[in-house]
Each structure stands twice: as C-alpha cells, then as structure tokens.
Tab-separated table of C-alpha atoms in Angstrom:
chain	number	residue	atom	x	y	z
A	1416	MET	CA	-7.306	-47.498	11.454
A	1417	SER	CA	-7.042	-49.958	14.330
A	1418	GLU	CA	-4.287	-50.025	16.890
A	1419	PHE	CA	-2.848	-53.011	15.055
A	1420	ASP	CA	-2.539	-51.326	11.672
A	1421	PRO	CA	0.973	-50.258	10.663
A	1422	ILE	CA	1.684	-46.566	10.936
A	1423	PRO	CA	1.953	-45.034	7.434
A	1424	THR	CA	5.426	-43.818	6.604
A	1425	ASP	CA	6.788	-41.676	3.806
A	1426	PRO	CA	8.823	-43.487	1.148
A	1427	ALA	CA	12.472	-43.794	2.043
A	1428	PRO	CA	14.522	-41.009	0.475
A	1429	ILE	CA	16.604	-42.045	-2.507
A	1430	GLU	CA	20.294	-42.172	-1.732
A	1431	PRO	CA	22.608	-40.050	-3.879
A	1432	LEU	CA	24.059	-41.867	-6.868
A	1433	THR	CA	27.687	-41.770	-7.985
A	1434	VAL	CA	29.077	-41.773	-11.523
A	1435	GLY	CA	32.668	-42.636	-12.354
A	1436	ALA	CA	33.784	-39.429	-14.063
A	1437	ARG	CA	36.645	-37.046	-14.731
A	1438	PRO	CA	38.256	-35.348	-12.884
A	1439	TYR	CA	36.677	-37.343	-10.026
A	1440	ASP	CA	33.399	-39.090	-9.222
A	1441	PHE	CA	30.193	-37.131	-9.772
A	1442	THR	CA	27.530	-37.568	-7.086
A	1443	PHE	CA	23.942	-36.486	-7.622
A	1444	ASP	CA	20.503	-36.694	-6.070
A	1445	PRO	CA	18.050	-37.979	-8.718
A	1446	ALA	CA	15.253	-35.878	-7.234
A	1447	SER	CA	17.142	-32.659	-7.939
A	1448	THR	CA	18.768	-33.674	-11.228
A	1449	ALA	CA	17.629	-32.994	-14.794
A	1450	LEU	CA	18.700	-34.624	-18.034
A	1451	VAL	CA	19.139	-31.817	-20.571
A	1452	LEU	CA	19.099	-32.590	-24.301
A	1453	ILE	CA	20.470	-29.600	-26.177
A	1454	ASP	CA	19.355	-28.851	-29.734
A	1455	MET	CA	18.975	-32.380	-31.114
A	1456	GLN	CA	17.218	-30.839	-34.102
A	1457	ARG	CA	16.738	-31.916	-37.692
A	1458	ASP	CA	18.420	-28.742	-38.981
A	1459	PHE	CA	21.632	-29.791	-37.238
A	1460	LEU	CA	21.600	-33.594	-37.456
A	1461	GLU	CA	19.882	-34.572	-40.688
A	1462	PRO	CA	21.032	-34.393	-44.308
A	1463	GLY	CA	19.624	-31.315	-46.025
A	1464	GLY	CA	19.500	-29.283	-42.832
A	1465	PHE	CA	21.214	-26.054	-41.877
A	1466	GLY	CA	24.294	-27.803	-40.536
A	1467	GLU	CA	24.953	-29.586	-43.794
A	1468	SER	CA	24.305	-26.389	-45.793
A	1469	LEU	CA	27.285	-24.878	-43.958
A	1470	GLY	CA	29.485	-27.655	-45.337
A	1471	ASN	CA	29.448	-29.859	-42.243
A	1472	ASP	CA	29.424	-33.647	-42.116
A	1473	VAL	CA	26.282	-34.481	-40.130
A	1474	THR	CA	27.468	-38.036	-39.508
A	1475	GLN	CA	29.819	-36.537	-36.914
A	1476	LEU	CA	26.740	-35.632	-34.862
A	1477	ARG	CA	24.546	-38.620	-35.610
A	1478	GLY	CA	26.794	-40.899	-33.574
A	1479	THR	CA	25.291	-39.326	-30.464
A	1480	ILE	CA	21.771	-40.539	-31.208
A	1481	GLU	CA	21.921	-44.169	-30.096
A	1482	PRO	CA	23.756	-43.623	-26.783
A	1483	LEU	CA	21.465	-40.707	-26.039
A	1484	ARG	CA	18.380	-42.803	-26.773
A	1485	ALA	CA	19.556	-45.272	-24.120
A	1486	VAL	CA	20.205	-42.476	-21.620
A	1487	LEU	CA	16.833	-40.884	-22.293
A	1488	ALA	CA	15.004	-44.180	-21.820
A	1489	ALA	CA	16.810	-44.852	-18.538
A	1490	ALA	CA	16.196	-41.329	-17.255
A	1491	ARG	CA	12.495	-41.613	-18.047
A	1492	ALA	CA	12.288	-45.004	-16.353
A	1493	ALA	CA	14.013	-43.612	-13.257
A	1494	GLY	CA	11.721	-40.592	-13.097
A	1495	LEU	CA	14.374	-37.923	-13.723
A	1496	THR	CA	13.299	-34.520	-14.944
A	1497	VAL	CA	13.883	-34.296	-18.709
A	1498	ILE	CA	14.317	-30.975	-20.513
A	1499	HIS	CA	14.844	-30.458	-24.241
A	1500	THR	CA	16.084	-27.275	-25.930
A	1501	ARG	CA	15.691	-26.050	-29.508
A	1502	GLU	CA	17.607	-23.182	-31.067
A	1503	GLY	CA	15.385	-21.093	-33.297
A	1504	HIS	CA	13.848	-17.731	-33.990
A	1505	LEU	CA	10.474	-16.079	-34.350
A	1506	PRO	CA	9.081	-16.049	-37.904
A	1507	ASP	CA	9.518	-12.264	-38.166
A	1508	LEU	CA	13.189	-12.597	-37.041
A	1509	SER	CA	12.654	-9.936	-34.375
A	1510	ASP	CA	14.795	-11.939	-31.925
A	1511	LEU	CA	17.633	-12.504	-34.420
A	1512	PRO	CA	20.568	-10.063	-34.132
A	1513	PRO	CA	21.951	-8.921	-37.513
A	1514	ALA	CA	25.416	-10.088	-36.453
A	1515	LYS	CA	24.131	-13.652	-36.103
A	1516	LEU	CA	22.155	-13.490	-39.355
A	1517	HIS	CA	25.042	-12.374	-41.532
A	1518	ARG	CA	28.013	-14.077	-39.877
A	1519	GLY	CA	29.744	-16.729	-41.970
A	1520	ASN	CA	28.526	-15.751	-45.452
A	1521	ALA	CA	26.559	-19.007	-45.660
A	1522	THR	CA	24.677	-20.088	-48.775
A	1523	LEU	CA	21.531	-20.431	-46.681
A	1524	LYS	CA	20.861	-18.018	-43.841
A	1525	ILE	CA	18.542	-18.262	-40.853
A	1526	GLY	CA	15.007	-17.636	-42.085
A	1527	ASP	CA	15.686	-18.687	-45.668
A	1528	PRO	CA	13.594	-21.480	-47.207
A	1529	GLY	CA	15.378	-24.835	-47.010
A	1530	PRO	CA	14.572	-28.499	-47.648
A	1531	LYS	CA	13.058	-28.774	-44.169
A	1532	GLY	CA	11.259	-25.422	-44.084
A	1533	ARG	CA	12.604	-22.024	-43.139
A	1534	ILE	CA	16.029	-22.436	-41.544
A	1535	LEU	CA	15.945	-22.368	-37.714
A	1536	ILE	CA	12.482	-20.815	-37.507
A	1537	ARG	CA	10.235	-21.933	-34.671
A	1538	GLY	CA	7.471	-24.228	-35.789
A	1539	GLU	CA	9.255	-25.371	-38.952
A	1540	TYR	CA	9.945	-29.067	-39.525
A	1541	GLY	CA	13.724	-28.659	-39.532
A	1542	GLN	CA	13.772	-26.682	-36.296
A	1543	ASP	CA	12.080	-29.482	-34.387
A	1544	ILE	CA	13.714	-32.348	-32.505
A	1545	ILE	CA	14.612	-35.544	-34.371
A	1546	ASP	CA	12.089	-38.381	-34.171
A	1547	GLU	CA	14.439	-40.678	-32.265
A	1548	LEU	CA	14.517	-38.291	-29.288
A	1549	ALA	CA	11.114	-36.641	-29.536
A	1550	PRO	CA	9.781	-35.264	-26.236
A	1551	VAL	CA	6.903	-37.057	-24.561
A	1552	GLU	CA	4.023	-35.558	-22.641
A	1553	GLY	CA	5.173	-33.769	-19.500
A	1554	GLU	CA	8.714	-33.029	-20.700
A	1555	THR	CA	9.701	-29.384	-20.952
A	1556	VAL	CA	10.877	-27.959	-24.291
A	1557	ILE	CA	12.798	-24.683	-24.155
A	1558	ASP	CA	12.976	-22.607	-27.337
A	1559	LYS	CA	16.074	-20.429	-27.257
A	1560	PRO	CA	17.276	-17.686	-29.624
A	1561	GLY	CA	20.927	-17.989	-28.632
A	1562	LYS	CA	23.586	-20.561	-27.991
A	1563	GLY	CA	23.047	-20.957	-24.241
A	1564	ALA	CA	19.881	-22.352	-22.681
A	1565	PHE	CA	19.559	-19.554	-20.112
A	1566	TYR	CA	19.618	-16.467	-22.358
A	1567	ALA	CA	16.143	-15.022	-23.110
A	1568	THR	CA	14.358	-18.215	-21.993
A	1569	ALA	CA	12.483	-19.662	-19.020
A	1570	PHE	CA	15.129	-22.345	-18.497
A	1571	GLY	CA	16.402	-20.944	-15.207
A	1572	ASP	CA	12.863	-20.506	-13.900
A	1573	VAL	CA	11.981	-24.099	-14.807
A	1574	LEU	CA	15.037	-25.422	-12.975
A	1575	ALA	CA	14.203	-23.354	-9.899
A	1576	GLU	CA	10.553	-24.442	-9.886
A	1577	LYS	CA	11.550	-28.099	-10.072
A	1578	GLY	CA	14.267	-27.786	-7.417
A	1579	ILE	CA	17.017	-28.817	-9.833
A	1580	THR	CA	20.632	-28.397	-8.712
A	1581	SER	CA	22.452	-30.856	-11.004
A	1582	LEU	CA	22.364	-31.205	-14.790
A	1583	ILE	CA	23.232	-34.208	-16.942
A	1584	VAL	CA	24.143	-32.413	-20.160
A	1585	THR	CA	23.858	-33.913	-23.647
A	1586	GLY	CA	23.321	-32.629	-27.174
A	1587	VAL	CA	25.010	-30.620	-29.899
A	1588	THR	CA	27.300	-29.071	-30.641
A	1589	THR	CA	29.822	-29.682	-27.900
A	1590	GLU	CA	31.903	-26.540	-28.327
A	1591	VAL	CA	28.988	-24.196	-29.020
A	1592	CYS	CA	25.560	-24.685	-27.424
A	1593	VAL	CA	26.630	-27.401	-24.974
A	1594	HIS	CA	29.667	-25.454	-23.765
A	1595	THR	CA	27.750	-22.191	-23.530
A	1596	THR	CA	25.003	-23.801	-21.458
A	1597	VAL	CA	27.474	-25.553	-19.141
A	1598	ARG	CA	29.380	-22.316	-18.572
A	1599	GLU	CA	26.153	-20.415	-17.895
A	1600	ALA	CA	25.017	-23.148	-15.505
A	1601	ASN	CA	28.360	-23.179	-13.711
A	1602	ASP	CA	28.128	-19.432	-13.065
A	1603	ARG	CA	24.679	-19.980	-11.582
A	1604	GLY	CA	25.839	-22.693	-9.187
A	1605	TYR	CA	24.631	-25.823	-10.985
A	1606	GLU	CA	26.711	-29.008	-10.995
A	1607	CYS	CA	27.067	-30.312	-14.560
A	1608	LEU	CA	27.992	-33.762	-15.828
A	1609	VAL	CA	28.632	-33.886	-19.589
A	1610	LEU	CA	28.169	-37.316	-21.169
A	1611	SER	CA	31.028	-37.556	-23.638
A	1612	ASP	CA	29.394	-39.862	-26.202
A	1613	CYS	CA	26.052	-38.045	-26.000
A	1614	VAL	CA	27.484	-34.711	-27.141
A	1615	GLY	CA	28.882	-34.135	-30.606
A	1616	SER	CA	30.781	-31.717	-32.804
A	1617	TYR	CA	31.229	-31.470	-36.562
A	1618	PHE	CA	34.968	-31.218	-35.799
A	1619	PRO	CA	36.659	-34.127	-33.972
A	1620	ASP	CA	39.439	-31.914	-32.623
A	1621	PHE	CA	36.896	-29.489	-31.171
A	1622	GLN	CA	35.058	-32.404	-29.551
A	1623	ARG	CA	38.177	-33.642	-27.803
A	1624	VAL	CA	39.375	-30.250	-26.616
A	1625	ALA	CA	35.936	-29.046	-25.539
A	1626	LEU	CA	35.533	-32.050	-23.251
A	1627	GLU	CA	39.013	-31.555	-21.839
A	1628	MET	CA	38.158	-27.943	-21.065
A	1629	VAL	CA	35.117	-28.917	-18.975
A	1630	ALA	CA	37.051	-31.253	-16.679
A	1631	ALA	CA	40.364	-29.356	-16.583
A	1632	GLN	CA	41.763	-27.806	-13.399
A	1633	GLY	CA	39.771	-30.031	-11.085
A	1634	GLY	CA	36.514	-29.651	-12.996
A	1635	ILE	CA	36.517	-25.943	-13.772
A	1636	PHE	CA	33.124	-26.185	-15.481
A	1637	GLY	CA	31.988	-29.666	-14.462
A	1638	TRP	CA	32.512	-33.377	-14.937
A	1639	VAL	CA	32.822	-35.622	-17.988
A	1640	ALA	CA	31.880	-39.299	-18.247
A	1641	PRO	CA	30.801	-41.812	-20.898
A	1642	SER	CA	27.110	-42.642	-20.884
A	1643	THR	CA	27.842	-46.211	-19.763
A	1644	GLU	CA	29.029	-44.899	-16.394
A	1645	PHE	CA	25.872	-42.842	-15.969
A	1646	LEU	CA	23.657	-45.794	-16.948
A	1647	THR	CA	25.459	-48.019	-14.446
A	1648	ALA	CA	24.852	-45.491	-11.674
A	1649	LEU	CA	21.197	-45.106	-12.634
A	1650	ALA	CA	20.493	-48.822	-13.096
A	1651	PRO	CA	19.301	-49.612	-9.535
A	1652	LEU	CA	16.821	-46.750	-9.664
A	1653	SER	CA	15.571	-47.667	-13.154
A	1654	THR	CA	15.180	-51.294	-12.108
A	1655	ALA	CA	13.312	-50.371	-8.930
A	1656	ALA	CA	10.940	-48.151	-10.898
A	1657	ALA	CA	10.272	-50.888	-13.438
A	1658	THR	CA	9.609	-53.420	-10.667
A	1659	ALA	CA	7.233	-51.059	-8.883
A	1660	SER	CA	5.207	-50.521	-12.055
C-alpha cells in the first residue's frame, strides 16, 4: 500500500430501523434481529392434516402464507437471521406427555397414521414446513415438543450465539404457539414484534384478542404491526443489499 492509497475502513454500521406499530413505534437493529416463523407446517395448514382432523377450517391459517412469503423474501434479501420452528415428537413418543396425547378426545391423535404420515412426528411429511416457506441452506430449524420455542430446544442458545435481541414473530397459531413463544421471549428480555397478518388462528375472535393482549398496557408482551409497515422499514436495507449484489 502506498502513501496515496485510501486507508481501509470498516463498513458503516447500519442504523436502527423503525416500524410503525402498536402501542408505539418499534425500533430494531437488523444485525441483532431474527425473523421467526413458528410452525408453518403441513399438519396445521393443509387439508388432511392434524388441524383439519380436529374440525378446524385451515383456510383461516392459509391467509398468512402470502404476506409471510413477502416478509421472508425481504428478510433474506436484507440479510436478517431467519429461524423456523416445527412442533413435533420423536417417533417413540418419549417426549410426548400423556396429558398432551389424550387431551381433546380427537379422532386422530399425535403419532397416529394420517394422510400425511404419522401425526406430528418428526421426519414425517405432514410435520414438515409447507413448500411456500421452506427453509433454505443456512437457516436454522428448531424442532420443539411443546408450544413455546424455548422449552426443551436449542432456540435460546441459537439466539445467544447469533447475538439476537429482537424477534420479528410470525406463524401459527396466534393464541397458542405464537403467544407462548412471545411470552417466553418477553420473560427472557427479548423485544418482540408480532406481524398481525403473518400470524393466524382457526378462530377469528381468538386472533383479534390475542393480538390485543400482546400490545395492551403499553406493550406488555411486545408490539403489533401489519407486515406492510415492517416491509416499509426494511425496504432501504433490502434495496441496498440487492444493489450491492
């Protein structure tokens, strides 16, 4: 290097981004933020799966797919950490409590043969993530035996290793696995933004109330925003990444 060469400098740090949200704006650092897709699995979202066997209308959940596809594409383009979760159990059911197995008196129980393989068993076709949101190489997939992403998993360790402090939370169902994960994350000090059109419930009333509960009392569990607000906040970063490539 001659005396006339420019001195190498580190890339400028990325400024925090702000999303218009309830109960007030959500600000996050992309470098320490992960997009979390909770349980977007065939057994829950597709006809013939476990969710439908319980008498649920899966179209209530399928409305999340297209907005979440757009969010996932933007997050990938911007270089955000992406983490997927799948609820499911070991083939020998050793991680399945009897109370969970028998609750609800369902026609099909966890572990039973179904149209998409054994219900909610790891490695079965129905337990895997829908094609529209399939993970790509380098994205973490967390298999969980419970409702929340932290219980009996490496989720917390993965977040710590990657320096994650904020979560953009999506997936199904809003009042069960999404809520449980957000509450667990809140207790552990993570800031959570739930994207309202990227989470879904089989029950419209549950959807509405569950979202209200997250943002109530000044954001008791986190923030809520439509995906369009998140995409608007992320757009400059996604555009810069596309231009650089």
